[in-house]
Amino acid sequence: LLFAFCFLLFAFCFLLLFVSILLSNSSEINMLRREVKELREKLALAQNVSVSEIIEQEEAREEEMKKRRHYFPELSYYVKCLKGQHVFNPNGEIPSWQNLLLCFVCGFLMISTLALIHQYAYSLTSDPQQVALIPPWGAATVLLCAAAGSPLAQPRNIFLGNIIAAIVGVSFQQIFKNVPEAFWLKCALAVSITVSLQQLTKSVHPPGGAVALAAASAEGRLLSVSWWYILTPVTLGCVVFFLYTIFVMNIRTKTQYPRFWW
């Protein structure tokens, strides 16, 4: 029954989204039609001809284009998209050795700190299921070390984006805990809802999708973490990442972190 309810809820949300897209597209089409009409009138006035003659010229050009058009216009369009926009590629230049060294040191300190906590500190507690190191932290390390200036790597995104992801992921893990048949549904809902909430709160953080997925698909050690997952490893990891990025990445004068706080 719970599975059927969630599926119907998801279908209803998808239907609302589809209808809203149709309505917005229809209003945009009407606006474009008005703009085209105005442009035709201006063009006819400039060329000292009637609007009907302008329309006839456009139809003639359209017929000519149809003769030259590819049999599979959709396929040709996608092939054209794959060529790229031929703009400057920021990955074309190799960073200086100072930046490479800073990234190496920062990434090493981040992961080693969390790994040490994971390996030794939690082994001394009464709860052996506690974890500090999860796969999403690998992606977070790359983002914060190699692209600390990115809007997606600022403090708001790190903390708010990951905490939202943890709450959503754990929520679906608990809701579908006794429904193994809904494994695919809870994983898909956790990630998609996380992305939407991050966009609504302006806290998009790519590793957050992995944080939500890790909680929703939790097995083994992560399975019994439950709501503690929000505090550790998620909040703990955010604090470690933020502190090391602040102290290490600001060593060079050309690097400034954070670009904004909130």
mmCIF file of C-alpha atoms in Angstrom:
data_model
loop_
_atom_site.group_PDB
_atom_site.id
_atom_site.type_symbol
_atom_site.label_atom_id
_atom_site.label_comp_id
_atom_site.label_asym_id
_atom_site.label_seq_id
_atom_site.Cartn_x
_atom_site.Cartn_y
_atom_site.Cartn_z
ATOM 1 C CA LEU A 1 0.000 0.000 0.000
ATOM 2 C CA LEU A 2 2.830 2.402 0.856
ATOM 3 C CA PHE A 3 4.584 1.582 -2.384
ATOM 4 C CA ALA A 4 1.399 2.254 -4.385
ATOM 5 C CA PHE A 5 0.827 5.557 -2.579
ATOM 6 C CA CYS A 6 4.376 6.767 -3.270
ATOM 7 C CA PHE A 7 4.122 5.748 -6.902
ATOM 8 C CA LEU A 8 0.833 7.633 -7.342
ATOM 9 C CA LEU A 9 2.300 10.674 -5.583
ATOM 10 C CA PHE A 10 5.294 10.626 -7.901
ATOM 11 C CA ALA A 11 3.027 10.276 -10.961
ATOM 12 C CA PHE A 12 0.878 13.197 -9.776
ATOM 13 C CA CYS A 13 3.929 15.434 -9.287
ATOM 14 C CA PHE A 14 5.230 14.491 -12.710
ATOM 15 C CA LEU A 15 1.827 15.317 -14.253
ATOM 16 C CA LEU A 16 1.789 18.733 -12.564
ATOM 17 C CA LEU A 17 5.286 19.434 -13.842
ATOM 18 C CA PHE A 18 4.306 18.393 -17.368
ATOM 19 C CA VAL A 19 1.202 20.611 -17.359
ATOM 20 C CA SER A 20 3.160 23.607 -16.041
ATOM 21 C CA ILE A 21 5.740 23.155 -18.793
ATOM 22 C CA LEU A 22 2.998 23.031 -21.432
ATOM 23 C CA LEU A 23 1.378 26.189 -20.083
ATOM 24 C CA SER A 24 4.658 28.066 -19.961
ATOM 25 C CA ASN A 25 5.530 26.940 -23.484
ATOM 26 C CA SER A 26 2.153 28.087 -24.821
ATOM 27 C CA SER A 27 2.598 31.552 -23.307
ATOM 28 C CA GLU A 28 6.110 31.782 -24.754
ATOM 29 C CA ILE A 29 4.797 30.738 -28.174
ATOM 30 C CA ASN A 30 2.115 33.430 -28.082
ATOM 31 C CA MET A 31 4.696 36.019 -27.128
ATOM 32 C CA LEU A 32 6.975 34.929 -29.972
ATOM 33 C CA ARG A 33 4.090 35.145 -32.418
ATOM 34 C CA ARG A 34 3.424 38.727 -31.378
ATOM 35 C CA GLU A 35 7.096 39.575 -31.781
ATOM 36 C CA VAL A 36 7.193 37.983 -35.231
ATOM 37 C CA LYS A 37 4.125 39.962 -36.258
ATOM 38 C CA GLU A 38 5.715 43.220 -35.123
ATOM 39 C CA LEU A 39 8.968 42.399 -36.938
ATOM 40 C CA ARG A 40 7.074 41.655 -40.134
ATOM 41 C CA GLU A 41 5.291 44.987 -39.939
ATOM 42 C CA LYS A 42 8.575 46.847 -39.400
ATOM 43 C CA LEU A 43 10.245 44.960 -42.252
ATOM 44 C CA ALA A 44 7.337 45.658 -44.592
ATOM 45 C CA LEU A 45 7.476 49.339 -43.708
ATOM 46 C CA ALA A 46 11.235 49.456 -44.305
ATOM 47 C CA GLN A 47 11.002 47.694 -47.696
ATOM 48 C CA ASN A 48 7.849 49.600 -48.693
ATOM 49 C CA VAL A 49 5.907 46.385 -49.345
ATOM 50 C CA SER A 50 2.864 44.757 -47.788
ATOM 51 C CA VAL A 51 2.978 42.277 -44.921
ATOM 52 C CA SER A 52 1.495 39.581 -47.157
ATOM 53 C CA GLU A 53 4.452 39.880 -49.518
ATOM 54 C CA ILE A 54 6.851 39.467 -46.588
ATOM 55 C CA ILE A 55 4.983 36.313 -45.561
ATOM 56 C CA GLU A 56 5.166 34.965 -49.116
ATOM 57 C CA GLN A 57 8.943 35.538 -49.162
ATOM 58 C CA GLU A 58 9.302 33.686 -45.869
ATOM 59 C CA GLU A 59 7.228 30.770 -47.133
ATOM 60 C CA ALA A 60 9.352 30.565 -50.276
ATOM 61 C CA ARG A 61 12.530 30.462 -48.209
ATOM 62 C CA GLU A 62 10.982 27.797 -45.980
ATOM 63 C CA GLU A 63 10.153 25.629 -48.985
ATOM 64 C CA GLU A 64 13.709 25.976 -50.205
ATOM 65 C CA MET A 65 15.032 24.932 -46.810
ATOM 66 C CA LYS A 66 12.748 21.881 -46.753
ATOM 67 C CA LYS A 67 14.321 20.677 -49.991
ATOM 68 C CA ARG A 68 17.781 20.914 -48.459
ATOM 69 C CA ARG A 69 16.771 19.611 -45.030
ATOM 70 C CA HIS A 70 18.188 16.346 -43.789
ATOM 71 C CA TYR A 71 15.882 13.348 -43.627
ATOM 72 C CA PHE A 72 16.613 13.067 -39.908
ATOM 73 C CA PRO A 73 16.710 16.648 -38.589
ATOM 74 C CA GLU A 74 16.613 15.528 -34.940
ATOM 75 C CA LEU A 75 19.660 13.331 -35.412
ATOM 76 C CA SER A 76 21.585 16.088 -37.170
ATOM 77 C CA TYR A 77 20.700 18.474 -34.359
ATOM 78 C CA TYR A 78 22.121 16.144 -31.703
ATOM 79 C CA VAL A 79 25.252 15.585 -33.762
ATOM 80 C CA LYS A 80 25.655 19.359 -33.952
ATOM 81 C CA CYS A 81 25.293 19.632 -30.160
ATOM 82 C CA LEU A 82 28.038 17.053 -29.666
ATOM 83 C CA LYS A 83 30.504 19.324 -31.474
ATOM 84 C CA GLY A 84 30.427 21.772 -28.547
ATOM 85 C CA GLN A 85 30.147 25.535 -28.616
ATOM 86 C CA HIS A 86 33.813 26.183 -29.468
ATOM 87 C CA VAL A 87 34.276 28.424 -26.443
ATOM 88 C CA PHE A 88 37.299 28.707 -24.171
ATOM 89 C CA ASN A 89 37.952 25.479 -22.315
ATOM 90 C CA PRO A 90 39.060 26.193 -18.715
ATOM 91 C CA ASN A 91 40.569 22.705 -18.529
ATOM 92 C CA GLY A 92 43.006 23.465 -21.324
ATOM 93 C CA GLU A 93 45.700 24.930 -19.072
ATOM 94 C CA ILE A 94 47.648 22.952 -16.490
ATOM 95 C CA PRO A 95 47.779 24.695 -13.067
ATOM 96 C CA SER A 96 51.097 25.878 -11.699
ATOM 97 C CA TRP A 97 53.110 23.548 -9.503
ATOM 98 C CA GLN A 98 52.234 25.672 -6.457
ATOM 99 C CA ASN A 99 48.516 25.134 -7.049
ATOM 100 C CA LEU A 100 49.053 21.442 -7.678
ATOM 101 C CA LEU A 101 50.967 21.152 -4.422
ATOM 102 C CA LEU A 102 48.269 23.021 -2.499
ATOM 103 C CA CYS A 103 45.548 20.781 -3.928
ATOM 104 C CA PHE A 104 47.551 17.686 -3.046
ATOM 105 C CA VAL A 105 48.179 18.831 0.538
ATOM 106 C CA CYS A 106 44.582 19.932 1.068
ATOM 107 C CA GLY A 107 43.098 16.715 -0.324
ATOM 108 C CA PHE A 108 45.530 14.568 1.650
ATOM 109 C CA LEU A 109 44.691 16.324 4.910
ATOM 110 C CA MET A 110 40.948 16.125 4.335
ATOM 111 C CA ILE A 111 40.765 12.418 3.610
ATOM 112 C CA SER A 112 43.462 11.378 6.080
ATOM 113 C CA THR A 113 41.692 13.210 8.928
ATOM 114 C CA LEU A 114 38.357 11.558 8.203
ATOM 115 C CA ALA A 115 40.020 8.183 7.636
ATOM 116 C CA LEU A 116 41.828 8.384 10.983
ATOM 117 C CA ILE A 117 38.583 9.236 12.769
ATOM 118 C CA HIS A 118 36.892 6.414 10.911
ATOM 119 C CA GLN A 119 39.620 3.916 11.710
ATOM 120 C CA TYR A 120 40.580 4.702 15.299
ATOM 121 C CA ALA A 121 38.220 7.082 17.086
ATOM 122 C CA TYR A 122 35.007 5.225 16.303
ATOM 123 C CA SER A 123 36.580 1.859 17.020
ATOM 124 C CA LEU A 124 36.818 2.953 20.676
ATOM 125 C CA THR A 125 33.119 3.821 20.994
ATOM 126 C CA SER A 126 30.359 1.492 22.092
ATOM 127 C CA ASP A 127 28.743 1.759 18.658
ATOM 128 C CA PRO A 128 30.979 0.064 16.088
ATOM 129 C CA GLN A 129 28.595 1.016 13.290
ATOM 130 C CA GLN A 130 29.547 4.711 13.321
ATOM 131 C CA VAL A 131 31.348 5.880 10.205
ATOM 132 C CA ALA A 132 33.210 9.043 9.236
ATOM 133 C CA LEU A 133 34.405 8.208 5.729
ATOM 134 C CA ILE A 134 31.919 7.695 2.897
ATOM 135 C CA PRO A 135 32.434 7.610 -0.899
ATOM 136 C CA PRO A 136 30.803 11.038 -1.534
ATOM 137 C CA TRP A 137 33.693 12.667 0.332
ATOM 138 C CA GLY A 138 35.986 11.733 -2.545
ATOM 139 C CA ALA A 139 33.913 13.874 -4.902
ATOM 140 C CA ALA A 140 33.749 16.686 -2.342
ATOM 141 C CA THR A 141 37.549 16.658 -2.041
ATOM 142 C CA VAL A 142 37.997 17.054 -5.793
ATOM 143 C CA LEU A 143 35.491 19.924 -5.928
ATOM 144 C CA LEU A 144 36.943 21.851 -2.982
ATOM 145 C CA CYS A 145 40.603 21.370 -3.886
ATOM 146 C CA ALA A 146 40.483 21.762 -7.659
ATOM 147 C CA ALA A 147 37.584 24.243 -7.939
ATOM 148 C CA ALA A 148 37.413 26.106 -4.635
ATOM 149 C CA GLY A 149 36.299 29.248 -6.443
ATOM 150 C CA SER A 150 33.247 27.543 -7.920
ATOM 151 C CA PRO A 151 29.850 28.776 -6.679
ATOM 152 C CA LEU A 152 29.050 25.121 -5.944
ATOM 153 C CA ALA A 153 31.923 24.862 -3.433
ATOM 154 C CA GLN A 154 31.071 27.765 -1.124
ATOM 155 C CA PRO A 155 30.144 27.321 2.586
ATOM 156 C CA ARG A 156 26.393 27.612 2.001
ATOM 157 C CA ASN A 157 26.540 24.854 -0.592
ATOM 158 C CA ILE A 158 28.785 22.603 1.476
ATOM 159 C CA PHE A 159 26.734 22.673 4.667
ATOM 160 C CA LEU A 160 23.177 23.281 3.496
ATOM 161 C CA GLY A 161 23.445 21.137 0.364
ATOM 162 C CA ASN A 162 24.915 18.115 2.154
ATOM 163 C CA ILE A 163 22.635 18.342 5.207
ATOM 164 C CA ILE A 164 19.548 18.531 2.982
ATOM 165 C CA ALA A 165 20.838 15.498 1.084
ATOM 166 C CA ALA A 166 21.421 13.571 4.320
ATOM 167 C CA ILE A 167 17.942 14.331 5.676
ATOM 168 C CA VAL A 168 16.259 13.304 2.430
ATOM 169 C CA GLY A 169 18.346 10.154 2.045
ATOM 170 C CA VAL A 170 17.811 8.948 5.614
ATOM 171 C CA SER A 171 14.095 9.750 5.411
ATOM 172 C CA PHE A 172 13.577 7.479 2.422
ATOM 173 C CA GLN A 173 15.818 4.830 3.958
ATOM 174 C CA GLN A 174 13.518 4.754 7.010
ATOM 175 C CA ILE A 175 10.262 4.961 5.030
ATOM 176 C CA PHE A 176 11.141 2.013 2.787
ATOM 177 C CA LYS A 177 13.198 0.125 5.346
ATOM 178 C CA ASN A 178 10.885 -2.897 5.320
ATOM 179 C CA VAL A 179 9.996 -2.708 1.629
ATOM 180 C CA PRO A 180 12.956 -4.226 -0.259
ATOM 181 C CA GLU A 181 10.940 -4.222 -3.509
ATOM 182 C CA ALA A 182 11.000 -0.400 -3.468
ATOM 183 C CA PHE A 183 14.800 -0.162 -3.481
ATOM 184 C CA TRP A 184 14.841 1.482 -6.902
ATOM 185 C CA LEU A 185 12.097 3.926 -5.935
ATOM 186 C CA LYS A 186 13.705 5.179 -2.722
ATOM 187 C CA CYS A 187 17.067 5.701 -4.450
ATOM 188 C CA ALA A 188 15.516 7.612 -7.359
ATOM 189 C CA LEU A 189 13.304 9.746 -5.116
ATOM 190 C CA ALA A 190 16.124 10.547 -2.706
ATOM 191 C CA VAL A 191 18.465 11.878 -5.388
ATOM 192 C CA SER A 192 15.844 13.702 -7.483
ATOM 193 C CA ILE A 193 14.227 15.404 -4.479
ATOM 194 C CA THR A 194 17.671 16.374 -3.170
ATOM 195 C CA VAL A 195 18.520 18.067 -6.460
ATOM 196 C CA SER A 196 15.208 19.962 -6.455
ATOM 197 C CA LEU A 197 15.578 21.109 -2.839
ATOM 198 C CA GLN A 198 19.162 22.214 -3.436
ATOM 199 C CA GLN A 199 17.989 24.330 -6.348
ATOM 200 C CA LEU A 200 15.158 25.838 -4.303
ATOM 201 C CA THR A 201 17.520 26.749 -1.455
ATOM 202 C CA LYS A 202 20.331 27.875 -3.796
ATOM 203 C CA SER A 203 22.678 25.317 -2.274
ATOM 204 C CA VAL A 204 23.508 23.060 -5.229
ATOM 205 C CA HIS A 205 26.438 20.835 -4.289
ATOM 206 C CA PRO A 206 27.160 17.846 -6.589
ATOM 207 C CA PRO A 207 28.491 15.503 -3.854
ATOM 208 C CA GLY A 208 25.133 15.984 -2.121
ATOM 209 C CA GLY A 209 23.506 13.695 -4.665
ATOM 210 C CA ALA A 210 25.930 10.953 -3.666
ATOM 211 C CA VAL A 211 25.290 11.688 0.039
ATOM 212 C CA ALA A 212 21.556 11.150 -0.466
ATOM 213 C CA LEU A 213 22.098 8.019 -2.563
ATOM 214 C CA ALA A 214 24.506 6.530 -0.011
ATOM 215 C CA ALA A 215 21.908 6.928 2.731
ATOM 216 C CA ALA A 216 18.943 5.699 0.695
ATOM 217 C CA SER A 217 20.799 2.630 -0.577
ATOM 218 C CA ALA A 218 22.572 1.990 2.739
ATOM 219 C CA GLU A 219 23.650 -1.549 3.427
ATOM 220 C CA GLY A 220 26.053 -3.090 5.907
ATOM 221 C CA ARG A 221 27.684 -0.571 8.229
ATOM 222 C CA LEU A 222 25.633 2.389 7.033
ATOM 223 C CA LEU A 223 22.355 0.545 7.510
ATOM 224 C CA SER A 224 22.200 1.050 11.275
ATOM 225 C CA VAL A 225 23.469 4.633 11.330
ATOM 226 C CA SER A 226 19.929 5.965 10.927
ATOM 227 C CA TRP A 227 19.485 9.652 11.824
ATOM 228 C CA TRP A 228 23.038 9.865 13.175
ATOM 229 C CA TYR A 229 24.082 9.866 9.531
ATOM 230 C CA ILE A 230 23.142 13.565 9.407
ATOM 231 C CA LEU A 231 25.543 14.398 12.233
ATOM 232 C CA THR A 232 28.293 11.975 11.379
ATOM 233 C CA PRO A 233 29.618 11.483 8.777
ATOM 234 C CA VAL A 234 27.810 14.352 6.980
ATOM 235 C CA THR A 235 28.094 17.365 9.305
ATOM 236 C CA LEU A 236 31.471 16.176 10.592
ATOM 237 C CA GLY A 237 32.778 15.869 7.031
ATOM 238 C CA CYS A 238 31.470 19.325 6.100
ATOM 239 C CA VAL A 239 33.309 20.890 9.047
ATOM 240 C CA VAL A 240 36.575 19.113 8.170
ATOM 241 C CA PHE A 241 36.350 20.088 4.494
ATOM 242 C CA PHE A 242 35.482 23.700 5.273
ATOM 243 C CA LEU A 243 38.295 24.212 7.806
ATOM 244 C CA TYR A 244 41.017 22.684 5.644
ATOM 245 C CA THR A 245 39.845 24.624 2.574
ATOM 246 C CA ILE A 246 39.922 27.882 4.562
ATOM 247 C CA PHE A 247 43.415 27.338 5.966
ATOM 248 C CA VAL A 248 45.187 25.621 3.079
ATOM 249 C CA MET A 249 43.697 27.173 -0.065
ATOM 250 C CA ASN A 250 44.226 30.748 1.199
ATOM 251 C CA ILE A 251 47.990 30.283 1.560
ATOM 252 C CA ARG A 252 48.482 31.679 -1.923
ATOM 253 C CA THR A 253 47.463 35.301 -2.411
ATOM 254 C CA LYS A 254 45.843 34.529 -5.760
ATOM 255 C CA THR A 255 43.431 32.092 -4.138
ATOM 256 C CA GLN A 256 40.535 33.431 -2.111
ATOM 257 C CA TYR A 257 38.116 31.194 -0.242
ATOM 258 C CA PRO A 258 35.281 31.615 0.344
ATOM 259 C CA ARG A 259 34.007 33.833 -2.425
ATOM 260 C CA PHE A 260 30.825 34.327 -0.387
ATOM 261 C CA TRP A 261 29.566 32.941 2.910
ATOM 262 C CA TRP A 262 25.820 32.664 2.424
#
